[in-house]
Amino acid sequence: MRQAPKGGAGSSGAAPSDGRPVSIGTVLTLLREEFPEVTISKIRFLEAEGLVEPERTPSGYRKFTAADVERLAGVLRMQRDHYLPLKVIREHLDALERGEQVQLPAQATAPRDLVPGMREPGEDRPATARVGREELLAAAGVDEAALADWESYGLVVPGADGSYDSEAVTVAKLVAELGRFGLEPRHLRAVKAAAEREAGLVEQVVAPLRRHRNPQTRTHAEATARELATLSVRLHAALVQSALRVRLQ
């Protein structure tokens, strides 16, 4: 059995208290206190990638020890706090097993939730963290076939270099969650089309301001676009809730 990483990126309070192996469902409950977006699919994906090796009962059920839970927490923390790819995380864990001291990179700053192409008024454009295909699959807890399906419908779009920005990661996680309720990519085409229409409406409003020669006016255009985007999302949510209330009466 692999060793759990100790301290730093690997310590966690989420571990079975009585020392007995637990099911994957219990592991999910333990981890969600710190990692609310983790899913059973993601735990299985990390197992498939060799980052944790739970025991198996004679009937095939997974049983996770306290060390397994600590190890999973360490992997998730290194992804969240340091944006490390799985290959690098695996190398860190292997080094820890050999008794070596591991120095993790400085904790990364999560990318801001910006409207694509916009920045805060008066600031330079912030660097946006990008992830590779493997990291996106792990974040969403899905397999290659599912991601390829999402891309075929234009729900998730990679950059020119094949990497994904923070918005793509968020979309992937949400599409995966909706999939738990039986919603397939083909069902989400209307949602994507509505989002594109809303973005086009915002663009129409701010386009004249962005073309203005005055830098302050251009800065105001970006702030206006952010505000319009926020109001558009709130309106969309309110309209969906109102429509559901009528339909479910």
PDB file of C-alpha atoms in Angstrom:
ATOM      1  CA  MET A   1       0.000   0.000   0.000  1.00  0.00           C
ATOM      2  CA  ARG A   2       1.273   3.413  -0.889  1.00  0.00           C
ATOM      3  CA  GLN A   3       2.202   5.828   1.814  1.00  0.00           C
ATOM      4  CA  ALA A   4       0.167   8.957   2.447  1.00  0.00           C
ATOM      5  CA  PRO A   5       2.067  12.221   2.124  1.00  0.00           C
ATOM      6  CA  LYS A   6       2.748  13.773   5.505  1.00  0.00           C
ATOM      7  CA  GLY A   7       2.426  17.456   6.300  1.00  0.00           C
ATOM      8  CA  GLY A   8       2.299  20.355   3.854  1.00  0.00           C
ATOM      9  CA  ALA A   9       0.270  19.331   0.854  1.00  0.00           C
ATOM     10  CA  GLY A  10      -0.795  16.021   2.312  1.00  0.00           C
ATOM     11  CA  SER A  11      -2.105  16.551   5.825  1.00  0.00           C
ATOM     12  CA  SER A  12      -5.854  16.556   6.311  1.00  0.00           C
ATOM     13  CA  GLY A  13      -8.406  16.197   9.039  1.00  0.00           C
ATOM     14  CA  ALA A  14     -10.578  14.171   6.668  1.00  0.00           C
ATOM     15  CA  ALA A  15      -9.692  10.625   7.704  1.00  0.00           C
ATOM     16  CA  PRO A  16     -11.631   7.682   9.186  1.00  0.00           C
ATOM     17  CA  SER A  17     -11.583   8.180  12.963  1.00  0.00           C
ATOM     18  CA  ASP A  18     -11.744   4.521  14.002  1.00  0.00           C
ATOM     19  CA  GLY A  19      -9.015   3.248  11.673  1.00  0.00           C
ATOM     20  CA  ARG A  20     -11.264   0.834   9.773  1.00  0.00           C
ATOM     21  CA  PRO A  21     -11.317   0.899   5.941  1.00  0.00           C
ATOM     22  CA  VAL A  22     -14.298   2.781   4.532  1.00  0.00           C
ATOM     23  CA  SER A  23     -16.312   2.791   1.325  1.00  0.00           C
ATOM     24  CA  ILE A  24     -15.872   5.252  -1.528  1.00  0.00           C
ATOM     25  CA  GLY A  25     -19.099   6.971  -0.460  1.00  0.00           C
ATOM     26  CA  THR A  26     -17.672   7.612   3.005  1.00  0.00           C
ATOM     27  CA  VAL A  27     -14.454   8.880   1.445  1.00  0.00           C
ATOM     28  CA  LEU A  28     -16.499  11.333  -0.604  1.00  0.00           C
ATOM     29  CA  THR A  29     -18.212  12.608   2.563  1.00  0.00           C
ATOM     30  CA  LEU A  30     -14.881  12.991   4.368  1.00  0.00           C
ATOM     31  CA  LEU A  31     -13.244  14.876   1.510  1.00  0.00           C
ATOM     32  CA  ARG A  32     -16.158  17.168   0.699  1.00  0.00           C
ATOM     33  CA  GLU A  33     -15.679  19.128   3.915  1.00  0.00           C
ATOM     34  CA  GLU A  34     -12.551  20.633   2.368  1.00  0.00           C
ATOM     35  CA  PHE A  35     -13.201  19.857  -1.313  1.00  0.00           C
ATOM     36  CA  PRO A  36     -16.933  20.445  -1.921  1.00  0.00           C
ATOM     37  CA  GLU A  37     -16.646  19.858  -5.677  1.00  0.00           C
ATOM     38  CA  VAL A  38     -15.035  16.415  -5.478  1.00  0.00           C
ATOM     39  CA  THR A  39     -17.082  13.563  -6.962  1.00  0.00           C
ATOM     40  CA  ILE A  40     -16.982   9.785  -6.890  1.00  0.00           C
ATOM     41  CA  SER A  41     -16.033   9.875 -10.563  1.00  0.00           C
ATOM     42  CA  LYS A  42     -12.988  11.975  -9.748  1.00  0.00           C
ATOM     43  CA  ILE A  43     -11.897   9.623  -6.962  1.00  0.00           C
ATOM     44  CA  ARG A  44     -12.182   6.721  -9.412  1.00  0.00           C
ATOM     45  CA  PHE A  45     -10.227   8.699 -12.003  1.00  0.00           C
ATOM     46  CA  LEU A  46      -7.392   9.349  -9.521  1.00  0.00           C
ATOM     47  CA  GLU A  47      -7.388   5.635  -8.723  1.00  0.00           C
ATOM     48  CA  ALA A  48      -7.210   4.783 -12.433  1.00  0.00           C
ATOM     49  CA  GLU A  49      -4.221   7.146 -12.709  1.00  0.00           C
ATOM     50  CA  GLY A  50      -2.447   5.205  -9.961  1.00  0.00           C
ATOM     51  CA  LEU A  51      -2.511   7.993  -7.383  1.00  0.00           C
ATOM     52  CA  VAL A  52      -4.299   5.854  -4.817  1.00  0.00           C
ATOM     53  CA  GLU A  53      -4.642   2.067  -4.516  1.00  0.00           C
ATOM     54  CA  PRO A  54      -7.601   1.104  -2.300  1.00  0.00           C
ATOM     55  CA  GLU A  55      -8.099  -2.453  -1.174  1.00  0.00           C
ATOM     56  CA  ARG A  56     -10.804  -4.572  -2.809  1.00  0.00           C
ATOM     57  CA  THR A  57     -13.236  -6.879  -1.050  1.00  0.00           C
ATOM     58  CA  PRO A  58     -13.826 -10.363  -2.507  1.00  0.00           C
ATOM     59  CA  SER A  59     -16.975  -8.946  -4.136  1.00  0.00           C
ATOM     60  CA  GLY A  60     -14.988  -6.109  -5.731  1.00  0.00           C
ATOM     61  CA  TYR A  61     -15.943  -3.170  -3.527  1.00  0.00           C
ATOM     62  CA  ARG A  62     -13.294  -0.529  -2.814  1.00  0.00           C
ATOM     63  CA  LYS A  63     -12.140  -0.073   0.782  1.00  0.00           C
ATOM     64  CA  PHE A  64     -10.062   2.996   1.620  1.00  0.00           C
ATOM     65  CA  THR A  65      -7.759   3.225   4.624  1.00  0.00           C
ATOM     66  CA  ALA A  66      -6.992   6.415   6.535  1.00  0.00           C
ATOM     67  CA  ALA A  67      -3.731   6.627   4.576  1.00  0.00           C
ATOM     68  CA  ASP A  68      -5.668   6.442   1.302  1.00  0.00           C
ATOM     69  CA  VAL A  69      -7.929   9.311   2.358  1.00  0.00           C
ATOM     70  CA  GLU A  70      -4.924  11.400   3.442  1.00  0.00           C
ATOM     71  CA  ARG A  71      -3.250  10.687   0.122  1.00  0.00           C
ATOM     72  CA  LEU A  72      -6.332  11.721  -1.860  1.00  0.00           C
ATOM     73  CA  ALA A  73      -6.589  14.924   0.175  1.00  0.00           C
ATOM     74  CA  GLY A  74      -2.947  15.640  -0.599  1.00  0.00           C
ATOM     75  CA  VAL A  75      -3.487  15.130  -4.329  1.00  0.00           C
ATOM     76  CA  LEU A  76      -6.565  17.374  -4.367  1.00  0.00           C
ATOM     77  CA  ARG A  77      -4.775  20.039  -2.350  1.00  0.00           C
ATOM     78  CA  MET A  78      -1.786  20.086  -4.672  1.00  0.00           C
ATOM     79  CA  GLN A  79      -4.144  20.501  -7.622  1.00  0.00           C
ATOM     80  CA  ARG A  80      -6.130  23.246  -5.933  1.00  0.00           C
ATOM     81  CA  ASP A  81      -3.354  25.232  -4.281  1.00  0.00           C
ATOM     82  CA  HIS A  82      -0.479  24.741  -6.709  1.00  0.00           C
ATOM     83  CA  TYR A  83      -2.144  23.854 -10.047  1.00  0.00           C
ATOM     84  CA  LEU A  84       0.223  20.911 -10.411  1.00  0.00           C
ATOM     85  CA  PRO A  85      -0.399  18.382 -13.205  1.00  0.00           C
ATOM     86  CA  LEU A  86      -0.977  14.785 -12.129  1.00  0.00           C
ATOM     87  CA  LYS A  87       2.395  13.708 -13.462  1.00  0.00           C
ATOM     88  CA  VAL A  88       4.184  16.165 -11.185  1.00  0.00           C
ATOM     89  CA  ILE A  89       1.974  15.237  -8.232  1.00  0.00           C
ATOM     90  CA  ARG A  90       2.825  11.584  -8.763  1.00  0.00           C
ATOM     91  CA  GLU A  91       6.531  12.434  -8.784  1.00  0.00           C
ATOM     92  CA  HIS A  92       6.148  14.367  -5.512  1.00  0.00           C
ATOM     93  CA  LEU A  93       4.338  11.456  -3.873  1.00  0.00           C
ATOM     94  CA  ASP A  94       6.936   8.962  -5.092  1.00  0.00           C
ATOM     95  CA  ALA A  95       9.685  11.176  -3.659  1.00  0.00           C
ATOM     96  CA  LEU A  96       7.875  11.322  -0.312  1.00  0.00           C
ATOM     97  CA  GLU A  97       7.642   7.517  -0.276  1.00  0.00           C
ATOM     98  CA  ARG A  98      11.413   7.371  -0.752  1.00  0.00           C
ATOM     99  CA  GLY A  99      11.798   9.580   2.303  1.00  0.00           C
ATOM    100  CA  GLU A 100      12.926  12.618   0.344  1.00  0.00           C
ATOM    101  CA  GLN A 101      12.063  16.183   1.297  1.00  0.00           C
ATOM    102  CA  VAL A 102       9.692  17.694  -1.251  1.00  0.00           C
ATOM    103  CA  GLN A 103       9.556  21.428  -1.882  1.00  0.00           C
ATOM    104  CA  LEU A 104       6.305  22.453  -3.499  1.00  0.00           C
ATOM    105  CA  PRO A 105       6.099  25.612  -5.620  1.00  0.00           C
ATOM    106  CA  ALA A 106       4.653  28.744  -4.065  1.00  0.00           C
ATOM    107  CA  GLN A 107       0.901  28.599  -3.599  1.00  0.00           C
ATOM    108  CA  ALA A 108      -0.801  29.810  -6.748  1.00  0.00           C
ATOM    109  CA  THR A 109      -3.394  32.527  -6.832  1.00  0.00           C
ATOM    110  CA  ALA A 110      -6.713  31.413  -8.217  1.00  0.00           C
ATOM    111  CA  PRO A 111      -7.630  33.200 -11.434  1.00  0.00           C
ATOM    112  CA  ARG A 112     -10.187  35.964 -11.106  1.00  0.00           C
ATOM    113  CA  ASP A 113     -13.717  35.444 -12.290  1.00  0.00           C
ATOM    114  CA  LEU A 114     -13.523  37.886 -15.168  1.00  0.00           C
ATOM    115  CA  VAL A 115     -15.629  38.297 -18.243  1.00  0.00           C
ATOM    116  CA  PRO A 116     -13.431  36.846 -21.038  1.00  0.00           C
ATOM    117  CA  GLY A 117     -11.255  39.530 -22.560  1.00  0.00           C
ATOM    118  CA  MET A 118     -11.913  42.007 -19.741  1.00  0.00           C
ATOM    119  CA  ARG A 119      -9.757  43.240 -16.859  1.00  0.00           C
ATOM    120  CA  GLU A 120     -10.262  45.337 -13.773  1.00  0.00           C
ATOM    121  CA  PRO A 121     -10.279  49.086 -14.512  1.00  0.00           C
ATOM    122  CA  GLY A 122      -6.829  50.559 -14.195  1.00  0.00           C
ATOM    123  CA  GLU A 123      -5.086  47.186 -13.986  1.00  0.00           C
ATOM    124  CA  ASP A 124      -2.994  45.173 -16.390  1.00  0.00           C
ATOM    125  CA  ARG A 125      -4.541  41.951 -17.609  1.00  0.00           C
ATOM    126  CA  PRO A 126      -3.956  39.276 -14.940  1.00  0.00           C
ATOM    127  CA  ALA A 127      -2.236  36.052 -15.878  1.00  0.00           C
ATOM    128  CA  THR A 128      -4.845  33.305 -16.293  1.00  0.00           C
ATOM    129  CA  ALA A 129      -3.941  29.839 -15.092  1.00  0.00           C
ATOM    130  CA  ARG A 130      -4.365  27.218 -17.810  1.00  0.00           C
ATOM    131  CA  VAL A 131      -4.510  23.459 -17.427  1.00  0.00           C
ATOM    132  CA  GLY A 132      -3.817  20.543 -19.724  1.00  0.00           C
ATOM    133  CA  ARG A 133      -6.278  17.940 -20.944  1.00  0.00           C
ATOM    134  CA  GLU A 134      -5.383  15.475 -18.196  1.00  0.00           C
ATOM    135  CA  GLU A 135      -5.945  18.072 -15.493  1.00  0.00           C
ATOM    136  CA  LEU A 136      -9.308  19.075 -16.978  1.00  0.00           C
ATOM    137  CA  LEU A 137     -10.429  15.441 -17.003  1.00  0.00           C
ATOM    138  CA  ALA A 138      -9.417  15.105 -13.348  1.00  0.00           C
ATOM    139  CA  ALA A 139     -11.117  18.366 -12.348  1.00  0.00           C
ATOM    140  CA  ALA A 140     -14.399  17.335 -13.961  1.00  0.00           C
ATOM    141  CA  GLY A 141     -14.093  13.678 -12.969  1.00  0.00           C
ATOM    142  CA  VAL A 142     -14.878  12.359 -16.452  1.00  0.00           C
ATOM    143  CA  ASP A 143     -13.212  10.256 -19.118  1.00  0.00           C
ATOM    144  CA  GLU A 144     -11.806  11.180 -22.523  1.00  0.00           C
ATOM    145  CA  ALA A 145     -14.960  10.144 -24.373  1.00  0.00           C
ATOM    146  CA  ALA A 146     -17.126  12.542 -22.349  1.00  0.00           C
ATOM    147  CA  LEU A 147     -14.759  15.459 -22.920  1.00  0.00           C
ATOM    148  CA  ALA A 148     -14.618  14.743 -26.642  1.00  0.00           C
ATOM    149  CA  ASP A 149     -18.420  14.760 -26.702  1.00  0.00           C
ATOM    150  CA  TRP A 150     -18.552  18.136 -24.933  1.00  0.00           C
ATOM    151  CA  GLU A 151     -16.037  19.578 -27.385  1.00  0.00           C
ATOM    152  CA  SER A 152     -18.050  18.325 -30.348  1.00  0.00           C
ATOM    153  CA  TYR A 153     -20.970  20.438 -29.116  1.00  0.00           C
ATOM    154  CA  GLY A 154     -18.750  23.445 -28.435  1.00  0.00           C
ATOM    155  CA  LEU A 155     -19.425  23.406 -24.695  1.00  0.00           C
ATOM    156  CA  VAL A 156     -15.711  23.140 -23.844  1.00  0.00           C
ATOM    157  CA  VAL A 157     -13.204  24.718 -26.202  1.00  0.00           C
ATOM    158  CA  PRO A 158      -9.410  24.267 -25.880  1.00  0.00           C
ATOM    159  CA  GLY A 159      -6.955  27.001 -26.734  1.00  0.00           C
ATOM    160  CA  ALA A 160      -4.660  26.935 -29.746  1.00  0.00           C
ATOM    161  CA  ASP A 161      -2.045  25.053 -27.691  1.00  0.00           C
ATOM    162  CA  GLY A 162      -4.569  22.464 -26.489  1.00  0.00           C
ATOM    163  CA  SER A 163      -4.792  23.866 -22.950  1.00  0.00           C
ATOM    164  CA  TYR A 164      -7.910  25.130 -21.162  1.00  0.00           C
ATOM    165  CA  ASP A 165      -8.617  28.355 -19.290  1.00  0.00           C
ATOM    166  CA  SER A 166     -10.438  28.723 -15.969  1.00  0.00           C
ATOM    167  CA  GLU A 167     -13.801  29.269 -17.683  1.00  0.00           C
ATOM    168  CA  ALA A 168     -13.444  25.962 -19.550  1.00  0.00           C
ATOM    169  CA  VAL A 169     -12.709  24.176 -16.261  1.00  0.00           C
ATOM    170  CA  THR A 170     -15.802  25.722 -14.675  1.00  0.00           C
ATOM    171  CA  VAL A 171     -17.968  24.765 -17.654  1.00  0.00           C
ATOM    172  CA  ALA A 172     -16.623  21.194 -17.593  1.00  0.00           C
ATOM    173  CA  LYS A 173     -17.443  20.786 -13.907  1.00  0.00           C
ATOM    174  CA  LEU A 174     -20.958  22.135 -14.387  1.00  0.00           C
ATOM    175  CA  VAL A 175     -21.643  19.974 -17.439  1.00  0.00           C
ATOM    176  CA  ALA A 176     -20.443  16.944 -15.457  1.00  0.00           C
ATOM    177  CA  GLU A 177     -22.757  17.804 -12.575  1.00  0.00           C
ATOM    178  CA  LEU A 178     -25.713  18.252 -14.930  1.00  0.00           C
ATOM    179  CA  GLY A 179     -24.857  14.891 -16.438  1.00  0.00           C
ATOM    180  CA  ARG A 180     -25.604  13.282 -13.081  1.00  0.00           C
ATOM    181  CA  PHE A 181     -29.230  14.261 -13.667  1.00  0.00           C
ATOM    182  CA  GLY A 182     -29.330  12.744 -17.133  1.00  0.00           C
ATOM    183  CA  LEU A 183     -28.715  15.951 -19.079  1.00  0.00           C
ATOM    184  CA  GLU A 184     -26.546  15.234 -22.113  1.00  0.00           C
ATOM    185  CA  PRO A 185     -24.526  17.735 -24.185  1.00  0.00           C
ATOM    186  CA  ARG A 186     -27.248  17.801 -26.844  1.00  0.00           C
ATOM    187  CA  HIS A 187     -29.658  19.036 -24.182  1.00  0.00           C
ATOM    188  CA  LEU A 188     -27.340  21.926 -23.344  1.00  0.00           C
ATOM    189  CA  ARG A 189     -27.165  23.418 -26.841  1.00  0.00           C
ATOM    190  CA  ALA A 190     -29.989  25.811 -25.960  1.00  0.00           C
ATOM    191  CA  VAL A 191     -28.088  26.976 -22.866  1.00  0.00           C
ATOM    192  CA  LYS A 192     -24.971  27.635 -24.935  1.00  0.00           C
ATOM    193  CA  ALA A 193     -26.954  29.465 -27.592  1.00  0.00           C
ATOM    194  CA  ALA A 194     -28.592  31.659 -24.943  1.00  0.00           C
ATOM    195  CA  ALA A 195     -25.194  32.489 -23.433  1.00  0.00           C
ATOM    196  CA  GLU A 196     -23.825  33.480 -26.837  1.00  0.00           C
ATOM    197  CA  ARG A 197     -26.833  35.740 -27.458  1.00  0.00           C
ATOM    198  CA  GLU A 198     -26.371  37.396 -24.064  1.00  0.00           C
ATOM    199  CA  ALA A 199     -22.661  37.928 -24.748  1.00  0.00           C
ATOM    200  CA  GLY A 200     -23.537  39.428 -28.122  1.00  0.00           C
ATOM    201  CA  LEU A 201     -25.987  41.816 -26.469  1.00  0.00           C
ATOM    202  CA  VAL A 202     -23.329  42.986 -24.002  1.00  0.00           C
ATOM    203  CA  GLU A 203     -20.867  43.416 -26.872  1.00  0.00           C
ATOM    204  CA  GLN A 204     -23.338  45.609 -28.771  1.00  0.00           C
ATOM    205  CA  VAL A 205     -23.735  47.931 -25.784  1.00  0.00           C
ATOM    206  CA  VAL A 206     -20.034  48.388 -25.043  1.00  0.00           C
ATOM    207  CA  ALA A 207     -18.609  48.254 -28.583  1.00  0.00           C
ATOM    208  CA  PRO A 208     -18.922  52.018 -29.218  1.00  0.00           C
ATOM    209  CA  LEU A 209     -17.232  52.755 -25.882  1.00  0.00           C
ATOM    210  CA  ARG A 210     -14.371  50.337 -26.560  1.00  0.00           C
ATOM    211  CA  ARG A 211     -13.641  52.013 -29.898  1.00  0.00           C
ATOM    212  CA  HIS A 212     -13.408  55.448 -28.273  1.00  0.00           C
ATOM    213  CA  ARG A 213     -10.044  57.252 -28.421  1.00  0.00           C
ATOM    214  CA  ASN A 214     -10.212  58.287 -24.765  1.00  0.00           C
ATOM    215  CA  PRO A 215      -8.499  55.625 -22.551  1.00  0.00           C
ATOM    216  CA  GLN A 216     -10.834  56.432 -19.660  1.00  0.00           C
ATOM    217  CA  THR A 217     -13.843  55.755 -21.852  1.00  0.00           C
ATOM    218  CA  ARG A 218     -12.363  52.408 -22.920  1.00  0.00           C
ATOM    219  CA  THR A 219     -11.789  51.537 -19.265  1.00  0.00           C
ATOM    220  CA  HIS A 220     -15.383  52.470 -18.543  1.00  0.00           C
ATOM    221  CA  ALA A 221     -16.452  50.112 -21.340  1.00  0.00           C
ATOM    222  CA  GLU A 222     -14.765  47.193 -19.633  1.00  0.00           C
ATOM    223  CA  ALA A 223     -16.350  47.994 -16.281  1.00  0.00           C
ATOM    224  CA  THR A 224     -19.721  48.337 -18.002  1.00  0.00           C
ATOM    225  CA  ALA A 225     -19.298  44.961 -19.685  1.00  0.00           C
ATOM    226  CA  ARG A 226     -18.578  43.308 -16.333  1.00  0.00           C
ATOM    227  CA  GLU A 227     -21.648  44.899 -14.766  1.00  0.00           C
ATOM    228  CA  LEU A 228     -23.868  43.959 -17.710  1.00  0.00           C
ATOM    229  CA  ALA A 229     -22.593  40.385 -17.638  1.00  0.00           C
ATOM    230  CA  THR A 230     -23.378  40.093 -13.929  1.00  0.00           C
ATOM    231  CA  LEU A 231     -26.873  41.547 -14.393  1.00  0.00           C
ATOM    232  CA  SER A 232     -27.480  39.254 -17.375  1.00  0.00           C
ATOM    233  CA  VAL A 233     -26.580  36.153 -15.356  1.00  0.00           C
ATOM    234  CA  ARG A 234     -28.818  37.264 -12.479  1.00  0.00           C
ATOM    235  CA  LEU A 235     -31.704  37.942 -14.851  1.00  0.00           C
ATOM    236  CA  HIS A 236     -31.262  34.557 -16.526  1.00  0.00           C
ATOM    237  CA  ALA A 237     -31.331  32.776 -13.150  1.00  0.00           C
ATOM    238  CA  ALA A 238     -34.408  34.713 -12.037  1.00  0.00           C
ATOM    239  CA  LEU A 239     -36.264  33.937 -15.273  1.00  0.00           C
ATOM    240  CA  VAL A 240     -35.470  30.223 -14.992  1.00  0.00           C
ATOM    241  CA  GLN A 241     -36.700  30.173 -11.388  1.00  0.00           C
ATOM    242  CA  SER A 242     -39.875  32.037 -12.373  1.00  0.00           C
ATOM    243  CA  ALA A 243     -40.561  29.677 -15.278  1.00  0.00           C
ATOM    244  CA  LEU A 244     -40.050  26.642 -13.058  1.00  0.00           C
ATOM    245  CA  ARG A 245     -42.368  28.031 -10.419  1.00  0.00           C
ATOM    246  CA  VAL A 246     -45.136  28.333 -13.020  1.00  0.00           C
ATOM    247  CA  ARG A 247     -44.502  24.875 -14.486  1.00  0.00           C
ATOM    248  CA  LEU A 248     -44.335  23.086 -11.129  1.00  0.00           C
ATOM    249  CA  GLN A 249     -47.500  24.585  -9.666  1.00  0.00           C
TER     250      GLN A 249
END
